[in-house]
XYZ file of C-alpha atoms in Angstrom:
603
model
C 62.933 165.277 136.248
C 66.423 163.595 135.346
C 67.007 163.055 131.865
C 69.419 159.956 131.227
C 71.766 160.511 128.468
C 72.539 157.290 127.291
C 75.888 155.589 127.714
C 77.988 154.235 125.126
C 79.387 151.075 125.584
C 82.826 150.635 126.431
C 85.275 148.905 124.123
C 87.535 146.196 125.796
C 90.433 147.420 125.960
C 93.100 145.382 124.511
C 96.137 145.294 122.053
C 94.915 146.120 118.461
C 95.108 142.776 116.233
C 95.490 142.675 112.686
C 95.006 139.608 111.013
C 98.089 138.346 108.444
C 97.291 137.236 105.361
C 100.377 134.978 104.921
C 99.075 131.945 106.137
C 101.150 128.801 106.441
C 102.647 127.276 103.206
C 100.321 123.969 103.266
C 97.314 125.714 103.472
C 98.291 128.179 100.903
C 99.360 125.565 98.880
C 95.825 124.382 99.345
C 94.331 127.742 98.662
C 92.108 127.545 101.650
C 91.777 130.247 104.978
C 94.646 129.685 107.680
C 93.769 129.877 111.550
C 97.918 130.760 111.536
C 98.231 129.445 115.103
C 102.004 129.151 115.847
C 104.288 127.165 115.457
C 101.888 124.802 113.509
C 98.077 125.906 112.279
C 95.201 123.616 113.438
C 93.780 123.312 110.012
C 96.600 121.388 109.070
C 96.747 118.876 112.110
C 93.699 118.071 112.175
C 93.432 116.525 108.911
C 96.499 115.118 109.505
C 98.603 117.183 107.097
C 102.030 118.396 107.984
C 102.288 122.108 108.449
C 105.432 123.662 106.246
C 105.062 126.674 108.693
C 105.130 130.370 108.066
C 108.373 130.807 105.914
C 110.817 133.362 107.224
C 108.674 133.694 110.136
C 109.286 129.712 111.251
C 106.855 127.423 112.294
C 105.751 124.120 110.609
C 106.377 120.562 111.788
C 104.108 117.996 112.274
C 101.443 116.894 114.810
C 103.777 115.076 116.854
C 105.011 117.781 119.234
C 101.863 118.723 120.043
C 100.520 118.968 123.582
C 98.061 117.008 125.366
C 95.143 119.346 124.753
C 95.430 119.141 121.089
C 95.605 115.344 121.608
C 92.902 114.588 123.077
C 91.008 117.428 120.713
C 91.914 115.436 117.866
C 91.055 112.081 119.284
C 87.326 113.240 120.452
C 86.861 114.503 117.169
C 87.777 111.614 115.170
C 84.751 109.562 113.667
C 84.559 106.828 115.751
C 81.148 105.043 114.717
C 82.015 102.342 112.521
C 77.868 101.705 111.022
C 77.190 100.256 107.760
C 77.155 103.627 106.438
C 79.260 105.333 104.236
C 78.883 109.129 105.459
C 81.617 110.495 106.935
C 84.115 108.527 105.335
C 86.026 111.740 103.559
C 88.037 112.349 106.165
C 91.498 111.635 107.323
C 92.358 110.423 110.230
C 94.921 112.578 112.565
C 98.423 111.781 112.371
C 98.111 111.866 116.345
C 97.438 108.648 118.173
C 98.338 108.686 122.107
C 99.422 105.335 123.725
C 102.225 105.077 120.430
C 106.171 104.796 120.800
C 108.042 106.952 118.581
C 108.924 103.794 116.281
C 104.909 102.764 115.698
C 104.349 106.899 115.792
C 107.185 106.970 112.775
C 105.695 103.880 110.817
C 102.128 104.844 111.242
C 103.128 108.290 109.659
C 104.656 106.556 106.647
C 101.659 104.633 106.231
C 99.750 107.779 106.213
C 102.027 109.579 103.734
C 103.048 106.662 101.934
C 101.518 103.317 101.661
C 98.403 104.276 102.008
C 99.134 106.408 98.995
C 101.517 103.792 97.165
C 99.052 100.461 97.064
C 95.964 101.701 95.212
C 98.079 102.600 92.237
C 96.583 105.397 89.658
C 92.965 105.227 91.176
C 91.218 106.786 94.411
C 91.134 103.972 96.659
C 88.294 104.791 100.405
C 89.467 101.769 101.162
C 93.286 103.717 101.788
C 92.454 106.425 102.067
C 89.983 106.814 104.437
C 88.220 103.862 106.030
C 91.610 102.007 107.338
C 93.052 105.269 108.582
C 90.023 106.499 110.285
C 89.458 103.133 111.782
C 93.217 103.135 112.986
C 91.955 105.870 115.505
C 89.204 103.581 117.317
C 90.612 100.265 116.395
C 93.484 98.711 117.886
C 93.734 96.249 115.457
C 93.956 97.948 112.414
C 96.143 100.373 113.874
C 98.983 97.992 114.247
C 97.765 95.910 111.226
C 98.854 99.335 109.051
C 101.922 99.961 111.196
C 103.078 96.237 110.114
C 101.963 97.081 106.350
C 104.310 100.424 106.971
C 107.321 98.425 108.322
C 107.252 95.587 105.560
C 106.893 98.223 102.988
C 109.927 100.067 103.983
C 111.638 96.929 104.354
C 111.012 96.397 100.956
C 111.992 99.253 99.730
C 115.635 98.865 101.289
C 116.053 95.219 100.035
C 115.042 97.137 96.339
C 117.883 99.154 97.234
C 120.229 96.419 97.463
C 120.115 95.872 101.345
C 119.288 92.222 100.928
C 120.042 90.136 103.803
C 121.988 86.945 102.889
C 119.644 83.537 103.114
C 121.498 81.845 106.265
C 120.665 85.416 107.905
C 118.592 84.682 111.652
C 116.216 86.055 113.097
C 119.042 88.001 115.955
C 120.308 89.429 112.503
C 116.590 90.645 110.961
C 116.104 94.309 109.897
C 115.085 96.558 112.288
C 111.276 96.856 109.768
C 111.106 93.340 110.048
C 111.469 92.986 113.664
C 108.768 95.682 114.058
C 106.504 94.173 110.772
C 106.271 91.027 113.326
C 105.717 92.769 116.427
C 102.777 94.726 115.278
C 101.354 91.970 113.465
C 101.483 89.519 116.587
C 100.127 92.961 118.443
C 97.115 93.332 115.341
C 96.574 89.340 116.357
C 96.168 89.455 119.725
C 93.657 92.499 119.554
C 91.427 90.389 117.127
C 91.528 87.464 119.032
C 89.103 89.423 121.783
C 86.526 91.103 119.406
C 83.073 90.340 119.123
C 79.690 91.530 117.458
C 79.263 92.349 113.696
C 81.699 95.729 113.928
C 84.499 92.980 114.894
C 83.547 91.122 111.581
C 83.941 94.488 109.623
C 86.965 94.984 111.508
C 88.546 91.689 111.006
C 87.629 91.895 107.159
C 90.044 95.443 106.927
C 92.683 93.646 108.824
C 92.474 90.518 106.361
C 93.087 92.677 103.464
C 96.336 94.519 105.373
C 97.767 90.982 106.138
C 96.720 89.887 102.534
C 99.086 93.319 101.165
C 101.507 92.166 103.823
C 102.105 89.135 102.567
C 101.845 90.700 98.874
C 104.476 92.785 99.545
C 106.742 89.976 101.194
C 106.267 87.887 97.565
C 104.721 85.027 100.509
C 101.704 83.748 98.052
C 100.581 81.010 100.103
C 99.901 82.764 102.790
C 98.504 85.499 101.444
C 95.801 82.824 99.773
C 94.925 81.783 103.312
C 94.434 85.687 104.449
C 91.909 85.934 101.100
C 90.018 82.449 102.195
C 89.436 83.564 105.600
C 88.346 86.608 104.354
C 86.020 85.145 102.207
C 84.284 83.629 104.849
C 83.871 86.918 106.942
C 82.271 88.528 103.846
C 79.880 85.340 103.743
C 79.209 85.714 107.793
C 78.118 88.985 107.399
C 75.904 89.239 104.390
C 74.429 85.252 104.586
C 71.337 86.293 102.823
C 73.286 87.719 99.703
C 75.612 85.380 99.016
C 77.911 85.210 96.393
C 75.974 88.778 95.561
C 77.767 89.797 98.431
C 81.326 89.249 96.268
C 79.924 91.496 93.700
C 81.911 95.329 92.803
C 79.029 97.653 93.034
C 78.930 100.308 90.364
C 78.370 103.141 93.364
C 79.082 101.237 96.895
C 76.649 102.942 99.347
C 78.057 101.368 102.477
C 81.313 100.306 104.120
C 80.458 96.616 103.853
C 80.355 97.264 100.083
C 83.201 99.084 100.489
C 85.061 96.677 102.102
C 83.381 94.040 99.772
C 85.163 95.924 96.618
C 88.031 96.092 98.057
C 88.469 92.302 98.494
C 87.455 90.835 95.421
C 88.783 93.423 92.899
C 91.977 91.080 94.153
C 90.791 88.424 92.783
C 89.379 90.079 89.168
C 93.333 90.793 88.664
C 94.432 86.812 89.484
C 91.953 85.457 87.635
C 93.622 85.441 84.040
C 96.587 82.901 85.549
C 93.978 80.464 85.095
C 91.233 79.043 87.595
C 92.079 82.127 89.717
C 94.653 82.336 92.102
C 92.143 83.492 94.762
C 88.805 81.894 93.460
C 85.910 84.059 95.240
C 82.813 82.683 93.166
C 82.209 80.135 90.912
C 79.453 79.561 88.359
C 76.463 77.741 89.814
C 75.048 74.571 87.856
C 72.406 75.548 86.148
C 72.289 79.704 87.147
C 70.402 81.658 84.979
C 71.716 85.169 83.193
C 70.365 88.072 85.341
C 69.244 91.363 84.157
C 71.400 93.373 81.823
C 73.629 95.993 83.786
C 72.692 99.236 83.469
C 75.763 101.763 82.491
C 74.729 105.656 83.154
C 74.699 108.160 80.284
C 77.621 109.761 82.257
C 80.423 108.968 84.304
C 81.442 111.977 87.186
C 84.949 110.371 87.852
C 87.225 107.925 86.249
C 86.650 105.626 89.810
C 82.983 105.194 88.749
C 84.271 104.286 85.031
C 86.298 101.715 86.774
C 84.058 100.431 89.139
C 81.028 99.657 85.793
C 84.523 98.273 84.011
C 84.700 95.992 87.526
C 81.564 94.737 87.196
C 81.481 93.726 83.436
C 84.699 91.754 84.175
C 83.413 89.658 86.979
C 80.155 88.947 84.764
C 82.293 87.761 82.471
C 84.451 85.910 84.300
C 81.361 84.350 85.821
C 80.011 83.369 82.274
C 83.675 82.170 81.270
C 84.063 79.350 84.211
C 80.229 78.409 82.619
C 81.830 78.410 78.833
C 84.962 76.657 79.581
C 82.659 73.013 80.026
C 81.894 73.777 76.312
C 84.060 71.885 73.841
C 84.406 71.516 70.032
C 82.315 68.179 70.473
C 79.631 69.880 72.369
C 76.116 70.522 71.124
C 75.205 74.024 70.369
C 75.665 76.500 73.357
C 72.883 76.730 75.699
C 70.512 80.014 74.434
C 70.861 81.308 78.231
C 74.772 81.577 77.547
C 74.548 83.198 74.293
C 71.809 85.831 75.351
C 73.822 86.891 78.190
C 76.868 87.016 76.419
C 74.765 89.101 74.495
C 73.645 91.712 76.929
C 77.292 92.174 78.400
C 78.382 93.155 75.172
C 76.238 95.523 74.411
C 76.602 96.677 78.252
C 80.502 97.136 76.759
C 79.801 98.968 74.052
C 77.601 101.736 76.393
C 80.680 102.013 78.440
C 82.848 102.552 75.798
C 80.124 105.495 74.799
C 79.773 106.561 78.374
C 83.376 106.887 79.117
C 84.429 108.727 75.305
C 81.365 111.357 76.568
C 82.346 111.373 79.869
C 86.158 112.437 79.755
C 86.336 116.153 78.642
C 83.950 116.722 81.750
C 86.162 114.361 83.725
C 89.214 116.396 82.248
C 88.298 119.496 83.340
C 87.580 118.557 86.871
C 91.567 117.349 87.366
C 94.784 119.651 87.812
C 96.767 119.640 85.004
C 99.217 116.702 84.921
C 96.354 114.506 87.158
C 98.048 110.783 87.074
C 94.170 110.106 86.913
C 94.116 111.652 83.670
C 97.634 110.986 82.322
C 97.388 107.259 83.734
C 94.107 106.112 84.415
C 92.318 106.746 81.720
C 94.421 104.781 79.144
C 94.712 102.231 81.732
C 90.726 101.858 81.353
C 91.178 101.969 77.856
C 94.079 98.876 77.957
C 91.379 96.803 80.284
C 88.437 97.724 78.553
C 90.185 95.700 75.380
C 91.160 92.895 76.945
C 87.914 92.470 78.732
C 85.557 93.008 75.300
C 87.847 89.990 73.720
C 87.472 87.889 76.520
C 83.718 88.362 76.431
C 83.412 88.166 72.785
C 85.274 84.377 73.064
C 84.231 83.343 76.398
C 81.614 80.676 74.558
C 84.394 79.725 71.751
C 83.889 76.155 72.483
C 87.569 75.289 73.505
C 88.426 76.710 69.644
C 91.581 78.763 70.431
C 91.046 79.699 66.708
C 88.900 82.438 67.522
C 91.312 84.726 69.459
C 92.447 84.927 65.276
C 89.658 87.518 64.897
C 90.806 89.777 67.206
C 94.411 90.580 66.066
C 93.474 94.263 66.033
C 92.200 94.525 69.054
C 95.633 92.313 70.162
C 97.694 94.960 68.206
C 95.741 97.883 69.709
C 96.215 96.557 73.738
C 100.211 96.862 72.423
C 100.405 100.165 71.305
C 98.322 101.688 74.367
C 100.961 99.372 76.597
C 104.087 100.624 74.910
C 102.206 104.035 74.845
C 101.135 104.007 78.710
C 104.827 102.336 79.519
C 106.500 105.631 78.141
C 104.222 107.591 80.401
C 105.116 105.369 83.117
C 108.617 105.970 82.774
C 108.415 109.887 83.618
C 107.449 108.554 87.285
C 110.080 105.760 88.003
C 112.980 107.897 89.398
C 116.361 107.175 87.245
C 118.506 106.689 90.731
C 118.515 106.529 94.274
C 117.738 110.207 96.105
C 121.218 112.259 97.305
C 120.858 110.197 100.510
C 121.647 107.062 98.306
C 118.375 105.136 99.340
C 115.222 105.477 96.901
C 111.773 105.320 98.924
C 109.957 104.377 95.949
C 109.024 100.693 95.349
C 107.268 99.949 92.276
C 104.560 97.922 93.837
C 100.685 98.026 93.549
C 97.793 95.894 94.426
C 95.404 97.537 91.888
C 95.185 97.295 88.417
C 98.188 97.843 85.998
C 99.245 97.152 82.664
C 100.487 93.397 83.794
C 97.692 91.730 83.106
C 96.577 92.340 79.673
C 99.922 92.100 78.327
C 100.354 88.532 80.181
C 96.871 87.983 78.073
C 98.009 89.088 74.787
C 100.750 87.077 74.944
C 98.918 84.119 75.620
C 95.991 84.309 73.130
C 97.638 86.082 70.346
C 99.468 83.751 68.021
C 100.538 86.475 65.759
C 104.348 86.009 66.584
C 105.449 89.922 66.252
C 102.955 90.874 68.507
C 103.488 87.959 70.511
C 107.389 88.656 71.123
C 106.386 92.543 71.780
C 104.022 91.335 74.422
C 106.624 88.948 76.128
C 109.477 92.125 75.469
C 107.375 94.740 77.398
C 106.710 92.489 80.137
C 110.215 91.648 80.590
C 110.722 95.432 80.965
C 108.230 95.941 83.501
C 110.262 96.545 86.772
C 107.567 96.486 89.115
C 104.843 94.130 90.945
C 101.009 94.366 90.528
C 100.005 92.110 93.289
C 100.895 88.432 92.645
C 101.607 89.430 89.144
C 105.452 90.205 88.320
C 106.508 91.041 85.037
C 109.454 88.324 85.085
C 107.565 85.837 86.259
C 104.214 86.673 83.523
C 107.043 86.362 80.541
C 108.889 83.075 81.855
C 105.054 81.385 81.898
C 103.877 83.072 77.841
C 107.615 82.224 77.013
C 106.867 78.965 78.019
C 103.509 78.334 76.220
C 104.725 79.806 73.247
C 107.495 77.144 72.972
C 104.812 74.581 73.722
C 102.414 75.713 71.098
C 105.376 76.774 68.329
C 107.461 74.154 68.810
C 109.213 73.605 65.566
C 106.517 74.470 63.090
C 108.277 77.960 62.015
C 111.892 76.384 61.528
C 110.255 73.366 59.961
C 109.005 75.502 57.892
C 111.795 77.935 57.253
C 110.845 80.500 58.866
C 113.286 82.551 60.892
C 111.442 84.782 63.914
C 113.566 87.201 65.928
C 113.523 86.202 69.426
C 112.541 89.753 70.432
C 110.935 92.589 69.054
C 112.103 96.548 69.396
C 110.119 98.093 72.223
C 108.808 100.981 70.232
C 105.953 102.049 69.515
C 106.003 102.794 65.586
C 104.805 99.898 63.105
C 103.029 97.482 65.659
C 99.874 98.105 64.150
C 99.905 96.623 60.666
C 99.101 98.018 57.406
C 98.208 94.592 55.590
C 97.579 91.341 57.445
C 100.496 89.232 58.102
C 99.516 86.631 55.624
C 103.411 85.479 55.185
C 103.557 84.341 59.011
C 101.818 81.480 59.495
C 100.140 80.901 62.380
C 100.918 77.897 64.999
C 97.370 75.360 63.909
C 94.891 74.754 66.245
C 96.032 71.062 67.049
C 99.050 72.795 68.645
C 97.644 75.393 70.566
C 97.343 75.444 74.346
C 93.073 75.848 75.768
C 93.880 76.506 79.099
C 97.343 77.959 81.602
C 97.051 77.293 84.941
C 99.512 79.052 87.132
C 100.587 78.472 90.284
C 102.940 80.302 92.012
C 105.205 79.507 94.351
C 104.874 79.715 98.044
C 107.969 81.915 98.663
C 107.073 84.271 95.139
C 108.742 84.191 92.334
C 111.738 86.279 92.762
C 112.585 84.694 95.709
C 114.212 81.583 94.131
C 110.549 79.628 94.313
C 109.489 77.689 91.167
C 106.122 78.561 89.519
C 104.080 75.331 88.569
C 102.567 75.596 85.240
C 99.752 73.034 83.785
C 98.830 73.508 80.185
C 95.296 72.186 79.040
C 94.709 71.531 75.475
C 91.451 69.313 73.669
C 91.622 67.098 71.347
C 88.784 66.712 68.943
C 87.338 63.255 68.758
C 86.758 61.970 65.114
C 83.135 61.264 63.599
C 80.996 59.822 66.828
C 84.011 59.783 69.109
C 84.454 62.384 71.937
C 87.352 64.260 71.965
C 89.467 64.200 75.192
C 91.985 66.698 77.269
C 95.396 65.756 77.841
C 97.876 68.239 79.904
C 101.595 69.021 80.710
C 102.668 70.102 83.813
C 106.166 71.774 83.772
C 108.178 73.841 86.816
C 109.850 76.872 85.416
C 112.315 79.314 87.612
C 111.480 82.714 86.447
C 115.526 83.963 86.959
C 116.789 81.655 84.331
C 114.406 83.179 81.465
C 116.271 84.722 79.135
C 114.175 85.841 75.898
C 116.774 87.348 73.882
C 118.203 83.467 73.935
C 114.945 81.780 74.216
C 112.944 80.442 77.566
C 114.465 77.822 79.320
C 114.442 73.854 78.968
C 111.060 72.866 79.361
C 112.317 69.429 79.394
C 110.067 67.047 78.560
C 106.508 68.811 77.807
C 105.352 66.152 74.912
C 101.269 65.869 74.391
């Protein structure tokens, strides 16, 4: 009988390995496990993060060495299903696209690392982020459409750096990111001139809101209007059934058509305090009815959902405003559908208020220390959340600009959180150009920023201290937030404040500075003002429509600026509105010597 012994398996025989624990400095950085592949690890590429490499040991770069195997990895496993679905939308695309020269490879990558980052401002934005890069993988339109975005930022950032072509300059004399802004764009054209189905509609929509930052970005306001009405009718094409519902911020978007839907109109809740609304993407429906009240959670798990609630109020509001402003001093009393929804949106203020105070030692905890979402955003929310509670709380005022009166507190409070966000601000703006002597930061946004409620504090609040601070920090404000710009928002208050002020205070004595220190200390006062008169309601201006020039207004164009005020009728007589319609160039406005000569602006 043979006995077997049994055999032990042989070991392959091979070089010993032992894994390093160095790890490249990105993902180290990132405290997360390194596949250390040389010269550059996977994990980085394939989110599309540049690999610092391996320190002493070399390595690092980015993706664009890489060979054709890695390539074509990359590109089969990028997320190509565009669905109306959301999942999957938390990843980056690859900073890898074949087919690319090395000038679109070069832009795309500062669109990546850059703009994408730049134009959302202080808040998370899938919009950047995510959808528009991931679709620049499958989508040869948006693809080019972000390469053009790239280009014209850069652009922009040299002309802020004093490269600013002369005005007789022609097109055989453009700069080189101009040149290439128009090539891709002409290239992003020509791809959406052949797409079909529904995913072309999607697709067009992302590339409407890239041309609509293009133009943005190039101060070209007219055109950018045309970009936001043809977008508007692509949201309308693909949600019929909805409607204007369709137009509405969603407090937790659950698809990429809301998505893209939030990301449109949240331009317009910005533009719509210049008057009618530079981009107007609703209006109020004769004889709508209020709808149920909105629901604001107990708790908020990030300061985007905050924002997104804060969203939502406004455009209720601003929907209830366009029904308030046919009200007049003459009128009957309001409608009881007005005043019970005006009713239900504040109290849907005062939860978020609640919500947001509970919400932010969670939210606090959840960021790294020195989080601009922290150190930004949140008083940011706080600065809107003011302005928005006063224009609820007088969007049924009856064309009685007296009202704003009983809000000065709430006026001086939207101050001191400006002057106080402003300092915070500052730590951000670099002081001077980098070693190279060119700066690649361009104080430009699309999102929310502090613009637009000091613009609206200047223009409501007659107190004239608070009024001049207003008008000084806007001056100050050395950067764009879409088609607002801070010279242009004081030469249009500057202007209405002449209007309304004319020559009551030196009539009657009364010397006001022209300016007021931009400081924080002793804007909120102790006692009312009662020694200050305010302008009286005959003289005070209902309604400033802007409209900006086609070119923008630091490019020499004149804003156009119509100023709506009501006359009350006496016993049975109906009052009536009369208006002025003045051109003002924002360079001459010089508010330490006064606006400019409104020539003649008589009621």
């Amino acid at each position: 009988m043979t006995v077997r012994t049994p055999v032990k398996p042989i070991k392959p025989v091979g070089p010993k390995r032992t894994k390093s624990k160095m790890g490249c400095r990105t993902c180290r950085i990132r405290r997360v496990k390194c596949d250390e592949r040389k010269p550059t690890c996977e994990r980085c590429i394939s989110t599309g993060r540049v690999c610092d490499g391996y320190g002493i040991w070399g390595g690092g770069g980015n993706a664009y060495g890489s060979n054709d195997r890695l390539i074509n990895e990359l590109v089969r496993k990028a997320p190509f299903a565009i669905s109306s679905s959301a999942k999957g939308l938390k990843t980056r695309a690859p900073a890898v696209i074949p087919g690319l020269s090395s000038e679109e490879y070069a832009a795309f990558d500062f669109f990546r690392r850059k703009t994408s980052r730049k134009l959302p401002g202080v808040f998370d934005s899938d919009f950047w982020d995510f959808l528009v890069l991931q679709l620049s993988i499958r989508e040869p339109a948006v693809l080019h459409s972000a390469i053009a975005l790239a280009a014209t930022h850069r652009h922009a950032i040299a002309l802020g750096n004093g490269r600013r072509p002369s005005l007789a300059a022609t097109s055989a004399a453009m700069d080189f990111n101009e040149i290439l802004a128009l090539q891709q764009f002409n290239k992003a054209v020509g791809h959406l001139q052949r797409s079909e189905m529904k995913d072309s509609l999607r697709t067009m929509l992302v590339c409407c809101i890239i041309f609509i930052s293009i133009e943005l970005l190039k101060g070209e306001i007219k055109s950018s209007q045309a970009h936001f009405q043809s977008g508007l009718k692509l949201l309308r094409e693909m949600s019929p059934e909805r409607s204007d519902a369709a137009l509405m911020v969603r407090s937790q978007p659950n698809s990429i058509d809301e998505q893209l839907a939030e990301a449109f109109t949240r331009l317009n809740i910005r533009s719509s305090i210049l008057g009618d609304g530079l981009y107007q993407a609703y209006a109020a429906k004769p004889g709508s009815h209020c709808g149920p009240e909105l629901q604001i959670p107990l708790i908020f798990d990030s300061l985007n959902a905050a924002r997104r609630h804060l969203d939502r109020l406004s455009q209720e509001i601003d929907r209830l405003s366009a029904k308030g402003k046919q009200l007049t001093l003459d009128s009957d009393a309001i409608p009881a559908d007005l005043v019970i929804q005006q009713q239900r949106l504040q109290r849907s203020m005062e939860s978020w208020r609640r919500t947001l105070l509970s919400s932010l030692p969670r939210i606090q905890a959840s960021q790294p220390e020195g989080s601009n979402q922290i150190t930004l955003g949140a008083p940011l929310l706080n600065l809107y959340y003011n302005m928005v509670s006063i224009l609820c709380q007088t969007c049924l005022r009856n064309g009685d600009e007296c009202a704003f009166d009983l809000h000065t507190m709430s006026f001086a409070t939207i101050l001191e959180d400006a002057v106080d966000l402003w300092s915070k601000v500052a730590r951000f703006l670099p002081s001077q150009p980098s070693s190279g002597g060119q700066s690649d930061h361009l104080s430009f946004t699309v999102d929310m920023g502090f613009i637009p409620p000091l613009y609206y504090t200047a223009l409501k609040c007659r107190v004239p201290k608070f009024r001049r601070l207003a008008i000084g920090l806007l001056v100050s404000a050395p950067h764009r937030e879409g088609v607002w710009d801070g010279a242009m928002a004081a030469a249009v208050v500057g202007a209405v404040m002449e209007m309304e002020e004319g020559t009551f205070y030196t009539d009657a004595g009364i010397k006001l500075p022209q300016s007021t220190p931009l400081s924080s200390t002793g804007i909120m006062p102790s006692v009312p003002e009662n020694d200050v008169p305010l302008v009286p309601r005959a003289q005070r201006v209902n309604y400033a429509n802007v409209t900006l020039p086609e070119c923008g207004a630091g490019a020499g164009g004149k804003v156009s600026l119509e100023c709506r005020r009501y006359n009350c009728g006496g016993g049975a007589e109906k009052g009536e509105w009369t208006s002025t319609n003045v051109e003002l160039d924002p360079t001459l406005f010089n508010f330490e010597h006064g606006t400019q000569d409104l020539g003649n602006c008589a009621w």
